[in-house]
Coordinates of C-alpha atoms and ligand atoms in Angstrom, one line a residue:
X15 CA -59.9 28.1 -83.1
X16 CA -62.0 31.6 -83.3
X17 CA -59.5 34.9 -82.7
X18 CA -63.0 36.7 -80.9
X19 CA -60.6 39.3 -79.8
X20 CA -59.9 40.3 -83.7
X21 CA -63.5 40.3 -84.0
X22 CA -64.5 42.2 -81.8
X23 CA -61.5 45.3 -83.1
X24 CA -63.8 45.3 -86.4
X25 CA -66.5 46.6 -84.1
X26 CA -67.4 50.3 -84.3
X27 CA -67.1 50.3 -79.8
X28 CA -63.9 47.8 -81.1
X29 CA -62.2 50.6 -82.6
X30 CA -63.0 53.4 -80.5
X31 CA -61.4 50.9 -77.6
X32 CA -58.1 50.4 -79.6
X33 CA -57.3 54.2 -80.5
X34 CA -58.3 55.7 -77.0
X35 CA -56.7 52.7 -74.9
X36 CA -53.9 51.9 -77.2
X37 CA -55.0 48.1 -77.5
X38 CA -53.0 45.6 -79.8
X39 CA -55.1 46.2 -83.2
X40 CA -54.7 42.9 -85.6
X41 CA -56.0 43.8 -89.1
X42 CA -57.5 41.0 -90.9
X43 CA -54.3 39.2 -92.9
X44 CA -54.8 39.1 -96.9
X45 CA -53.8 35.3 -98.1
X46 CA -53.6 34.2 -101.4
X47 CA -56.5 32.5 -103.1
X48 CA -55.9 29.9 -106.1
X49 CA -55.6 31.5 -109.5
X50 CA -55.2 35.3 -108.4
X51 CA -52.4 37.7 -109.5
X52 CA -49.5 37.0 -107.0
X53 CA -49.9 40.8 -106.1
X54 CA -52.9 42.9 -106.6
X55 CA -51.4 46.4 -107.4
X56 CA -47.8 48.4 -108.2
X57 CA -44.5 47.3 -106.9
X58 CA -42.0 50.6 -107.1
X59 CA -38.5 48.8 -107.3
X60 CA -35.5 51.1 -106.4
X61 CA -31.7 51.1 -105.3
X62 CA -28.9 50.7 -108.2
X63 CA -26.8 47.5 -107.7
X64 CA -25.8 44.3 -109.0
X65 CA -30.2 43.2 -109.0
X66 CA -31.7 46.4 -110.2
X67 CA -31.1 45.8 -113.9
X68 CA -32.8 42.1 -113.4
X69 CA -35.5 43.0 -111.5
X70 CA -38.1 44.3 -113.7
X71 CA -38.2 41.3 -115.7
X72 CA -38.1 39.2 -113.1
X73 CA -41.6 40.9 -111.7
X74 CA -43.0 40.5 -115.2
X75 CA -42.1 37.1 -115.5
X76 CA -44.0 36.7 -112.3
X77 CA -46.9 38.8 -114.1
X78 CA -46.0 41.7 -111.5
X79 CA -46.8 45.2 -112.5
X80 CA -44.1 47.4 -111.1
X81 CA -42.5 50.4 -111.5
X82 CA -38.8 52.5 -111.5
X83 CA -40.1 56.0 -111.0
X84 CA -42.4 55.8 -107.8
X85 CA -44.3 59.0 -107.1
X86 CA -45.4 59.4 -103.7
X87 CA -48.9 60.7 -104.8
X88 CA -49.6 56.7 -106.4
X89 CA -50.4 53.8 -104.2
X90 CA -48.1 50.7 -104.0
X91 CA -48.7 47.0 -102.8
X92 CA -45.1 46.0 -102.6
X93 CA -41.3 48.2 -102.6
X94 CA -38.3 46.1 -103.8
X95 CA -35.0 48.0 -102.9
X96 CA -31.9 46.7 -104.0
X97 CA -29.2 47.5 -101.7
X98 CA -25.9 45.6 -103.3
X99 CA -24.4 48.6 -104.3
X100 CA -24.5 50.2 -100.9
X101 CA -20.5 49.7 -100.1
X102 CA -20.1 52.1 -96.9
X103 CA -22.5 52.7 -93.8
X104 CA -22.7 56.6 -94.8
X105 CA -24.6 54.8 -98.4
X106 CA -26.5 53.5 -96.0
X107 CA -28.7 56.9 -96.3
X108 CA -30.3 56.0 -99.5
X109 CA -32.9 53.4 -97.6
X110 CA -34.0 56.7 -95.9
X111 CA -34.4 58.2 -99.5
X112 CA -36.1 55.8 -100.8
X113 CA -38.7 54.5 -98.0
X114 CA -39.7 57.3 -96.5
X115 CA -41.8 58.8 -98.7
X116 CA -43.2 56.0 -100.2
X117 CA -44.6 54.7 -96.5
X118 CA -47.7 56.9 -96.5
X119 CA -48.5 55.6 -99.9
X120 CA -49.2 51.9 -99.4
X121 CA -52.0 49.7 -99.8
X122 CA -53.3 47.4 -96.9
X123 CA -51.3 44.6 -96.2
X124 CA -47.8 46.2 -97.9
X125 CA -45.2 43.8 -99.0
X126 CA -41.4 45.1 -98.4
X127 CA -38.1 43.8 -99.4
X128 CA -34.2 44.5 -98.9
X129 CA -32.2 42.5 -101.0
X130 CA -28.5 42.7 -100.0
X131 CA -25.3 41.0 -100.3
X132 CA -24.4 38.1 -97.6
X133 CA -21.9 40.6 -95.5
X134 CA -19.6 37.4 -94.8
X135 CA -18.6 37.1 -98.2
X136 CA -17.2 40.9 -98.4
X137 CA -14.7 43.2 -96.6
X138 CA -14.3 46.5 -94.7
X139 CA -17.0 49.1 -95.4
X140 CA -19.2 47.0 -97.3
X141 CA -19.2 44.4 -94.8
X142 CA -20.7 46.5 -92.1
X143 CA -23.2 48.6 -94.7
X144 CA -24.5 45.3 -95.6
X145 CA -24.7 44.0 -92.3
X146 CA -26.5 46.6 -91.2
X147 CA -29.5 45.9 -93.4
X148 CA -30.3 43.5 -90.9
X149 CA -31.5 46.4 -88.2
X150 CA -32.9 48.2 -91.0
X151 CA -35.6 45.7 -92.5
X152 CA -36.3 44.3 -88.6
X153 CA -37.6 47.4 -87.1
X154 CA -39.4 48.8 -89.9
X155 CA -41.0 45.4 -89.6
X156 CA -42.3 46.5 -86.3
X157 CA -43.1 49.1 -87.2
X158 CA -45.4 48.9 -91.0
X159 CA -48.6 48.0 -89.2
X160 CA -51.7 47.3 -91.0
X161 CA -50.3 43.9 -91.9
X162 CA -47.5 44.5 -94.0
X163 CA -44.4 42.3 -93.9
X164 CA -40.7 43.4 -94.4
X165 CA -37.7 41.0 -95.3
X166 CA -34.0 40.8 -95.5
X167 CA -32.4 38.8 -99.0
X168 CA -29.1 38.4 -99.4
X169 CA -28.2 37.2 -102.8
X170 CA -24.8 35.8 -103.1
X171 CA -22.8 37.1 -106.3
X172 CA -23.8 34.7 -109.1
X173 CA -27.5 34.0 -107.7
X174 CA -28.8 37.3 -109.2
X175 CA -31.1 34.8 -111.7
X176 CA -32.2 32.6 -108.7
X177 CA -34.6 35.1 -107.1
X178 CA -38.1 34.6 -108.7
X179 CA -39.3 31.8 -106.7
X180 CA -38.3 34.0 -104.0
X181 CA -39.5 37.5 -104.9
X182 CA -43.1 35.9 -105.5
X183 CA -43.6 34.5 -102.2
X184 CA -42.4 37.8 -100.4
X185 CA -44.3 40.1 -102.3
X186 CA -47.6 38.1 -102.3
X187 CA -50.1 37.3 -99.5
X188 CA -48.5 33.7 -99.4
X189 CA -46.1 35.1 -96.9
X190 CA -49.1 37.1 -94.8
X191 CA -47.1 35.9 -91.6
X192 CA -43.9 35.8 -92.9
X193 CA -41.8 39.0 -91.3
X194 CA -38.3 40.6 -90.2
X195 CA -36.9 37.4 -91.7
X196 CA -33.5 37.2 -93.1
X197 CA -33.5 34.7 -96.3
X198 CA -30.6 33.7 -97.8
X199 CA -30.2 33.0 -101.6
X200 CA -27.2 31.0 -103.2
X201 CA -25.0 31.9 -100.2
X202 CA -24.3 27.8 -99.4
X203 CA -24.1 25.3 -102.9
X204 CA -26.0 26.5 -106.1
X205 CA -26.5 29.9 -107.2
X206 CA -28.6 28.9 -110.3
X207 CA -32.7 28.1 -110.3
X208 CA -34.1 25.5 -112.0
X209 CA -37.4 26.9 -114.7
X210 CA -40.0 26.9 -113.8
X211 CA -42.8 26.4 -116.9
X212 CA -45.8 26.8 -115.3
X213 CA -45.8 29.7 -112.2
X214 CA -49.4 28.5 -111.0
X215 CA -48.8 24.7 -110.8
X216 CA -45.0 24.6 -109.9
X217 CA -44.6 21.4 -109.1
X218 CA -46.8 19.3 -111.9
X219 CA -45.5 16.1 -112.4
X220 CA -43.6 16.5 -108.9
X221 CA -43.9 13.7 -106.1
X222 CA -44.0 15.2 -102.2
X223 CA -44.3 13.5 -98.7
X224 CA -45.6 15.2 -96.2
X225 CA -45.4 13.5 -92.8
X226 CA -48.7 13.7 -90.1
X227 CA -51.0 14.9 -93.0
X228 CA -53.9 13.5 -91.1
X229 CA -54.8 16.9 -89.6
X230 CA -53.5 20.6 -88.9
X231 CA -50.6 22.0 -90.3
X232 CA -49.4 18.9 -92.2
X233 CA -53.2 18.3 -93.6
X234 CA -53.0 22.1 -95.1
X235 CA -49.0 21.4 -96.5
X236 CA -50.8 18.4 -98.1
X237 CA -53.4 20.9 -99.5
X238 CA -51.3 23.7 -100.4
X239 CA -48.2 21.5 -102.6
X240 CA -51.3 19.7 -104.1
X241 CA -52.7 22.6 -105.4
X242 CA -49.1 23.8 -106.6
X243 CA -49.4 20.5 -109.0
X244 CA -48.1 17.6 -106.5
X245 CA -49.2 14.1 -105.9
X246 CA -48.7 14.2 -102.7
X247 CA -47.8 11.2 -100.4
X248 CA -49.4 11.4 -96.8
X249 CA -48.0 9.5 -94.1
X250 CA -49.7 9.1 -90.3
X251 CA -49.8 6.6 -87.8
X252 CA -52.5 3.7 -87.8
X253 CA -54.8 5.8 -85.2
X254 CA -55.4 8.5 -87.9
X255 CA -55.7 6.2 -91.3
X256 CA -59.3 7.0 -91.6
X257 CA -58.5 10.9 -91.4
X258 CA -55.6 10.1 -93.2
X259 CA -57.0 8.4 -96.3
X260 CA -60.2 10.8 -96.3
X261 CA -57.7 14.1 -97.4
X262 CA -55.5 11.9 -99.1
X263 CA -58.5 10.6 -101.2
X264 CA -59.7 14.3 -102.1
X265 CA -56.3 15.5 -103.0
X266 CA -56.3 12.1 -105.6
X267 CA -53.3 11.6 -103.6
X268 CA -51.5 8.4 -102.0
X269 CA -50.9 7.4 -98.1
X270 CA -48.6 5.1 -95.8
X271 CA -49.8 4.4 -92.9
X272 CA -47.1 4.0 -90.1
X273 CA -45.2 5.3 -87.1
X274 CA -42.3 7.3 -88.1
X275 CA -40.3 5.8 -85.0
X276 CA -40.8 2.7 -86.1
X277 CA -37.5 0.5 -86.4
X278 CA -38.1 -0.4 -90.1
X279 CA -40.1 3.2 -91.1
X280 CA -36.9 4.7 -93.5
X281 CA -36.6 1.6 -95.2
X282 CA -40.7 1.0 -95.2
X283 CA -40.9 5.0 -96.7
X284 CA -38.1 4.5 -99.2
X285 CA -39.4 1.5 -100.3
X286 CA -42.8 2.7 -101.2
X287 CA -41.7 6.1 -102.8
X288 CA -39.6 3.9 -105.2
X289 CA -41.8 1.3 -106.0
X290 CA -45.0 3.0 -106.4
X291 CA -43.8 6.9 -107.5
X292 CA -40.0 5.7 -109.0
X293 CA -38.7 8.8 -106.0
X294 CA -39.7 11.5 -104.3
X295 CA -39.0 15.0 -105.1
X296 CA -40.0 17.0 -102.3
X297 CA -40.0 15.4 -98.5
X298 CA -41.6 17.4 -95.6
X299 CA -40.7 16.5 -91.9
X300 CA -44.5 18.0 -90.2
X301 CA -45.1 14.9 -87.4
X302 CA -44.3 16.2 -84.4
X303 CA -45.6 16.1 -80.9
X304 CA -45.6 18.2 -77.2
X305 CA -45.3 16.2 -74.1
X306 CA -44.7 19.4 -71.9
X307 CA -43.0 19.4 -68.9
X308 CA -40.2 21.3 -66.5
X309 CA -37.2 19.1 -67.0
X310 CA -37.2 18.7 -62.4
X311 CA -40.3 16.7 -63.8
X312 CA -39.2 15.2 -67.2
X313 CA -40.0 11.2 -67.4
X314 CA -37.9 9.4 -69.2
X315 CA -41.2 8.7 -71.7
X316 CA -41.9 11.7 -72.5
X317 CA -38.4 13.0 -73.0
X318 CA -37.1 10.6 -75.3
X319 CA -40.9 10.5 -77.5
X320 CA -41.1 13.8 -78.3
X321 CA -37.0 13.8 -79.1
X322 CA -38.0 10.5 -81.1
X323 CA -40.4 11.7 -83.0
X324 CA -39.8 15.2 -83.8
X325 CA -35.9 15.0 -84.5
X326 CA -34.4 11.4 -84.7
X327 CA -37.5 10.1 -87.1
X328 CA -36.6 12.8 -89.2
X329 CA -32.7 12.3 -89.6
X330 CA -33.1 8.8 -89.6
X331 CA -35.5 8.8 -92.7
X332 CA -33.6 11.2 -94.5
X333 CA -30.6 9.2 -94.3
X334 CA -32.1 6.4 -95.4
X335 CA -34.1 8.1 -98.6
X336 CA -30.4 9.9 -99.7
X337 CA -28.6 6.3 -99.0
X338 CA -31.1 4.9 -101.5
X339 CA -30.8 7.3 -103.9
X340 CA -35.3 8.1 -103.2
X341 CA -34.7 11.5 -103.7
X342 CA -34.6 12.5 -107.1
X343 CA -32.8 15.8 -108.4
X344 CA -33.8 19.2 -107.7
X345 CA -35.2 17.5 -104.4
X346 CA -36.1 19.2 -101.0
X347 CA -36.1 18.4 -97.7
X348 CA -37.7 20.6 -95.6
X349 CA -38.4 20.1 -91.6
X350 CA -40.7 21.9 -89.1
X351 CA -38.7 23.1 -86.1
X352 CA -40.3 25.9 -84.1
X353 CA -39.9 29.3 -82.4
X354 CA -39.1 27.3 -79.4
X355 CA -36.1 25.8 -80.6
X356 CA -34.9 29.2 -81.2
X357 CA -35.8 31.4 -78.2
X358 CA -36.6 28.4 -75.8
X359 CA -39.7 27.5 -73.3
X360 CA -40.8 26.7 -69.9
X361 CA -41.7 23.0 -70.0
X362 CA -40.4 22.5 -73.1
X363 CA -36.9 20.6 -72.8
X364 CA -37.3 18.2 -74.7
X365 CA -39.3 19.6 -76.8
X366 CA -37.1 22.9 -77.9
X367 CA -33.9 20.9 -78.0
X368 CA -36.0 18.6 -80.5
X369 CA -37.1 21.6 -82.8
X370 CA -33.4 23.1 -82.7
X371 CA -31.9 19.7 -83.7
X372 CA -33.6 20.2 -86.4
X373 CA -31.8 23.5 -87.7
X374 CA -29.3 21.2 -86.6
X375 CA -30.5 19.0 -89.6
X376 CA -30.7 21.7 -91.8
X377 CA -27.1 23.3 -91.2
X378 CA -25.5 19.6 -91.0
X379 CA -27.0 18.6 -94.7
X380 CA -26.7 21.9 -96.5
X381 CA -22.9 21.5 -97.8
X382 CA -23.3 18.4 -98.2
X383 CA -26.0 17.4 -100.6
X384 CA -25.5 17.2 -104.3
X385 CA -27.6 17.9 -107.4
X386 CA -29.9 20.6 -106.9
X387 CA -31.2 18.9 -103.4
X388 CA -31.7 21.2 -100.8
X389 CA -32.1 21.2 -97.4
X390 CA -34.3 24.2 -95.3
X391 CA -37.0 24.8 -92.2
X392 CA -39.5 26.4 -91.4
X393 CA -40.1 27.7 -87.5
X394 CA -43.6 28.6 -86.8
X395 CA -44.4 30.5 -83.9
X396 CA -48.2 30.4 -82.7
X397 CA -50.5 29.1 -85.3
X398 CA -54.2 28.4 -84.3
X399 CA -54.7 24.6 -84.3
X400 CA -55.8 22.2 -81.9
X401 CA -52.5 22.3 -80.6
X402 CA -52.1 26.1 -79.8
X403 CA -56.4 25.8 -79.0
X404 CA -55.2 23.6 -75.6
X405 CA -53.0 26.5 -74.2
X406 CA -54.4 27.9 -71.3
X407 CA -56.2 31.2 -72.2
X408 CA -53.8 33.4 -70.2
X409 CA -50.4 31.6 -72.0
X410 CA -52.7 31.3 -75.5
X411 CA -53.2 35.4 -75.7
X412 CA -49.3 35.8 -74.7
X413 CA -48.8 33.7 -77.8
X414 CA -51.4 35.7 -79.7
X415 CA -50.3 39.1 -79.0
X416 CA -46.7 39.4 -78.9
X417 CA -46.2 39.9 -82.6
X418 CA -46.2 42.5 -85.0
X419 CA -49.6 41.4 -86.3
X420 CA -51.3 41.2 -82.7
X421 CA -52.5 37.9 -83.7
X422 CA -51.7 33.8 -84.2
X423 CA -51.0 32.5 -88.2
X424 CA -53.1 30.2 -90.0
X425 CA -51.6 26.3 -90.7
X426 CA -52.1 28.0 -94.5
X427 CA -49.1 30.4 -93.7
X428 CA -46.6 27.7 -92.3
X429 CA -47.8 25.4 -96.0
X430 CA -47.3 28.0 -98.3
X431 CA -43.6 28.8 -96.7
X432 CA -42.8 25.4 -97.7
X433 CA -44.4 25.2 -101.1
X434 CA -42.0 28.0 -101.7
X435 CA -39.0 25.9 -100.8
X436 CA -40.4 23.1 -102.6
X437 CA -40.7 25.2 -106.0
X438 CA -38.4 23.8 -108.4
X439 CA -37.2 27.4 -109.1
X440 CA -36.0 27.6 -105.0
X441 CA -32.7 25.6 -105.7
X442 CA -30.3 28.2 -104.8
X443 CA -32.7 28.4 -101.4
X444 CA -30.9 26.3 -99.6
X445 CA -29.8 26.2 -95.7
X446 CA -32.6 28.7 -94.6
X447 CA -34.4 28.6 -91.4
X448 CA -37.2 30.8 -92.0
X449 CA -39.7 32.1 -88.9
X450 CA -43.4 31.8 -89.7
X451 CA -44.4 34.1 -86.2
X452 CA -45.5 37.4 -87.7
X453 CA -42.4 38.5 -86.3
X454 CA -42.8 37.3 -82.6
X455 CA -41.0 39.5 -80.0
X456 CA -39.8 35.8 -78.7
X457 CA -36.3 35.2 -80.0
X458 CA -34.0 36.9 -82.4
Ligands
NAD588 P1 -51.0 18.1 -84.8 O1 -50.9 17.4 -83.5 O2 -52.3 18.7 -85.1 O3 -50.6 17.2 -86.0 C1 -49.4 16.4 -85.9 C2 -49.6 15.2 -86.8 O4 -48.5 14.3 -86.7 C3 -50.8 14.3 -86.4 O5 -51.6 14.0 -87.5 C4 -50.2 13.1 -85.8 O6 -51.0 11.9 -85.9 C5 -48.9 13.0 -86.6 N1 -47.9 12.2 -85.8 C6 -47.5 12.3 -84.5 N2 -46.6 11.4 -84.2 C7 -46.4 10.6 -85.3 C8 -45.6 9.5 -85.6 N3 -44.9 8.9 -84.7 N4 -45.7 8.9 -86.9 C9 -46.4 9.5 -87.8 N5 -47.2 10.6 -87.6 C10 -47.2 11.1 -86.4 O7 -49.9 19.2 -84.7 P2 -49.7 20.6 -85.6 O8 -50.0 21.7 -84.7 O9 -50.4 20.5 -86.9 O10 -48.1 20.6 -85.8 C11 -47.4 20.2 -86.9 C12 -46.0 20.5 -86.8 O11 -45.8 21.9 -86.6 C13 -45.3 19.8 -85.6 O12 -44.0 19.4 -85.9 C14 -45.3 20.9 -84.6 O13 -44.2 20.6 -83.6 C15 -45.0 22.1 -85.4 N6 -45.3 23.4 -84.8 C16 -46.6 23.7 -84.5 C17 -46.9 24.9 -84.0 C18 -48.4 25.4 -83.7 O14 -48.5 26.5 -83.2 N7 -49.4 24.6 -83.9 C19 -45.9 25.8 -83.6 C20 -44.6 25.4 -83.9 C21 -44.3 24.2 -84.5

């Protein structure tokens, strides 16, 4: 679905419109393209505490140029600021210190991160200077423009290695949507990343399922973790097996065709990842469906199909693959809840209590699996798909509009999110919930 309104803001009566009337203004979004540099200029890294004396060779390993004396007459695609040792809120100064001059000298599309430590696991002072990050890296999000991203990461003590996987996605146009999020790194089970050999193809030799890879978002998951090195396993129901074996086919991939709420689909899943693939290393919960309406109106149908197969499918297949040992070490499971499950939505019961069973999911599983298996979400806000395409207009430009990019993601913003959980370097990523809204005003 064609954004005419962004189209039309690249117009020379476009722009005059958005200066003099004040008019939402989204800037075309850079994403990453196969085989680039994961950032195309100077990171400036500053702050001085547990992270800073890691982080320049963690950049290089990523083949990130970056820098510890930033000038404010250079330009700069990315700022890393590490703000562990801040241990009082008067410390809390040195963010000022350090952003402010460097904001008038960034590239388009400016990648920003805050890497803290997780406030619950200090005391006194530090607890609130570190918990105060959180308003810090929000606003400024708001407030960067020209499509540039902030983020909040706390690194639990221990998980200072653990960051690359991490640090890549921020700071490169993979997370182009991606914004005001707080990630958290080690905080729940390991603090230690697996290597990672090959930084381009990250998951060769690695199996992934993706469920309802027919089309949309889980067609462009199946996409993006193939190109990261995957065979990848789509699964869709019978209607879409020709759709279904068509992108399967191109991606030299394998499929299952089958209904995920299916009495026998677990064991039916489980079954064929062990038999044909001898596991399955990274597992993606995509199906889902909408049956939208106020609960004074709510069938009993479309209640308990959308709970079905957006929330129970998923646990019930996840059970099934940890009971039978399927998932192999270093695994992921990663689900697709949504902004609605966090924030809420007229019409949408059923299906909000759905997506926020499935942080449910995540926060249930995290303490509990073993082995370098972890357990994480996504929650996209409005991404342009056929989905988002049947909104009323009125509703669909709400959706559109209230973010801090003026405009909806790409199915291609909510895949590369997960590949990044599914890296095997992500293993001390583990309980996260992360937004994929371009910071929607909707929700926290
Ligand atoms: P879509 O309708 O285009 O694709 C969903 C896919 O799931 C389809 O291929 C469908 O056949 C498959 N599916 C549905 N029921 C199934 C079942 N019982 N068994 C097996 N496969 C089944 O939807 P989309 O927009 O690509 O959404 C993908 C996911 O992202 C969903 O979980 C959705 O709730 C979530 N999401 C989407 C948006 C958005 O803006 N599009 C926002 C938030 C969350």
């Amino acid at each position: 679905m064609s954004d005419r309104y962004q189209g039309f803001v690249q117009t020379p009566i476009g722009k005059l419109l958005v200066k003099n009337l004040g008019l939402p203004n989204p800037v075309p979004l850079e994403r990453y393209a196969d085989g680039e540099p994961l950032v195309d200029g100077t990171v400036a890294v500053g702050g001085n505490g547990r992270l800073a004396e890691s982080l320049p060779g963690i950049l290089d390993l990523l083949g990130i140029a970056s820098t510890q004396t930033a000038d404010a007459a250079d330009k700069y695609k990315g700022l890393v600021f590490d703000a562990t040792g801040l241990s009082s809120p008067s410390e809390l100064s040195a963010l000022r210190d350090f952003f402010t001059p460097l904001l008038r000298s960034l590239e388009a599309c400016p990648r920003l991160v805050v890497l803290g430590t997780p406030p619950e696991s200090v005391e006194g002072s530090e607890r609130v200077a570190q918990r105060a990050l959180e308003g810090f890296t929000r606003s400024l999000g708001k407030e960067l423009g020209r499509g540039g991203t902030v983020q909040l990461v706390y690194v639990a003590e221990g998980a200072e290695g653990a960051t690359a996987s991490t640090l890549g996605f921020l700071l490169s146009p993979k997370s182009a949507y991606v914004s005001g999020q707080v990630i958290r790194i080690g905080a729940t089970g390991e603090t230690k990343a697996a290597e990672v050999k090959d930084h381009l193809r990250p998951l060769g030799g690695k199996v992934a399922l993706v469920t309802g890879a027919s089309r949309g978002i889980g067609e462009q998951i199946a996409r993006v973790l193939h190109r990261d090195g995957a065979t990848v396993i789509g699964v869709d129901v019978p209607q879409a097996a020709s759709e279904l074996q068509a992108v399967m086919k191109e991606l030299n991939g394998d499929h299952l065709t089958l209904d995920i709420t299916a009495k026998d689909a677990p064991q039916r899943i489980a079954h064929h990842v062990k038999e044909r693939h001898g596991g399955v290393d990274v597992v993606v919960h995509n199906a889902g469906i909408t049956r939208d309406k106020k609960l004074a109106n709510m069938d009993e149908d479309r209640w308990s199909s959308v709970l079905n197969v957006n929330l129970v499918a998923p646990e019930r297949i996840t059970r099934e693959l940890l009971d039978q040992k399927a998932i192999n070490d270093n695994g992921r499971i990663i689900g697709v809840a949504s902004i609605a499950g966090i924030a809420g939505n007229v019409g949408q019961t059923n299906y909000a209590a759905s997506k926020a069973g499935v942080i449910g999911l995540v926060d249930s599983l995290k303490d509990e699996l073993k082995k370098g298996i972890t357990v994480n979400a996504v929650a996209p806000g409005f991404i342009e798909t056929k989905m988002t395409a049947a909104v009323p207009l009125a509703t669909r430009e709400v959706g559109r509009r209230l973010n801090a990019m003026s405009q909806g993601g790409l199915p291609v913003d909510v895949a590369e999110t997960i590949a990044w959980y599914a890296n095997p370097g992500s293993t001390a990523v583990n309980g996260n919930v992360v937004r994929v809204c371009g910071q929607m005003m909707l929700g926290a």
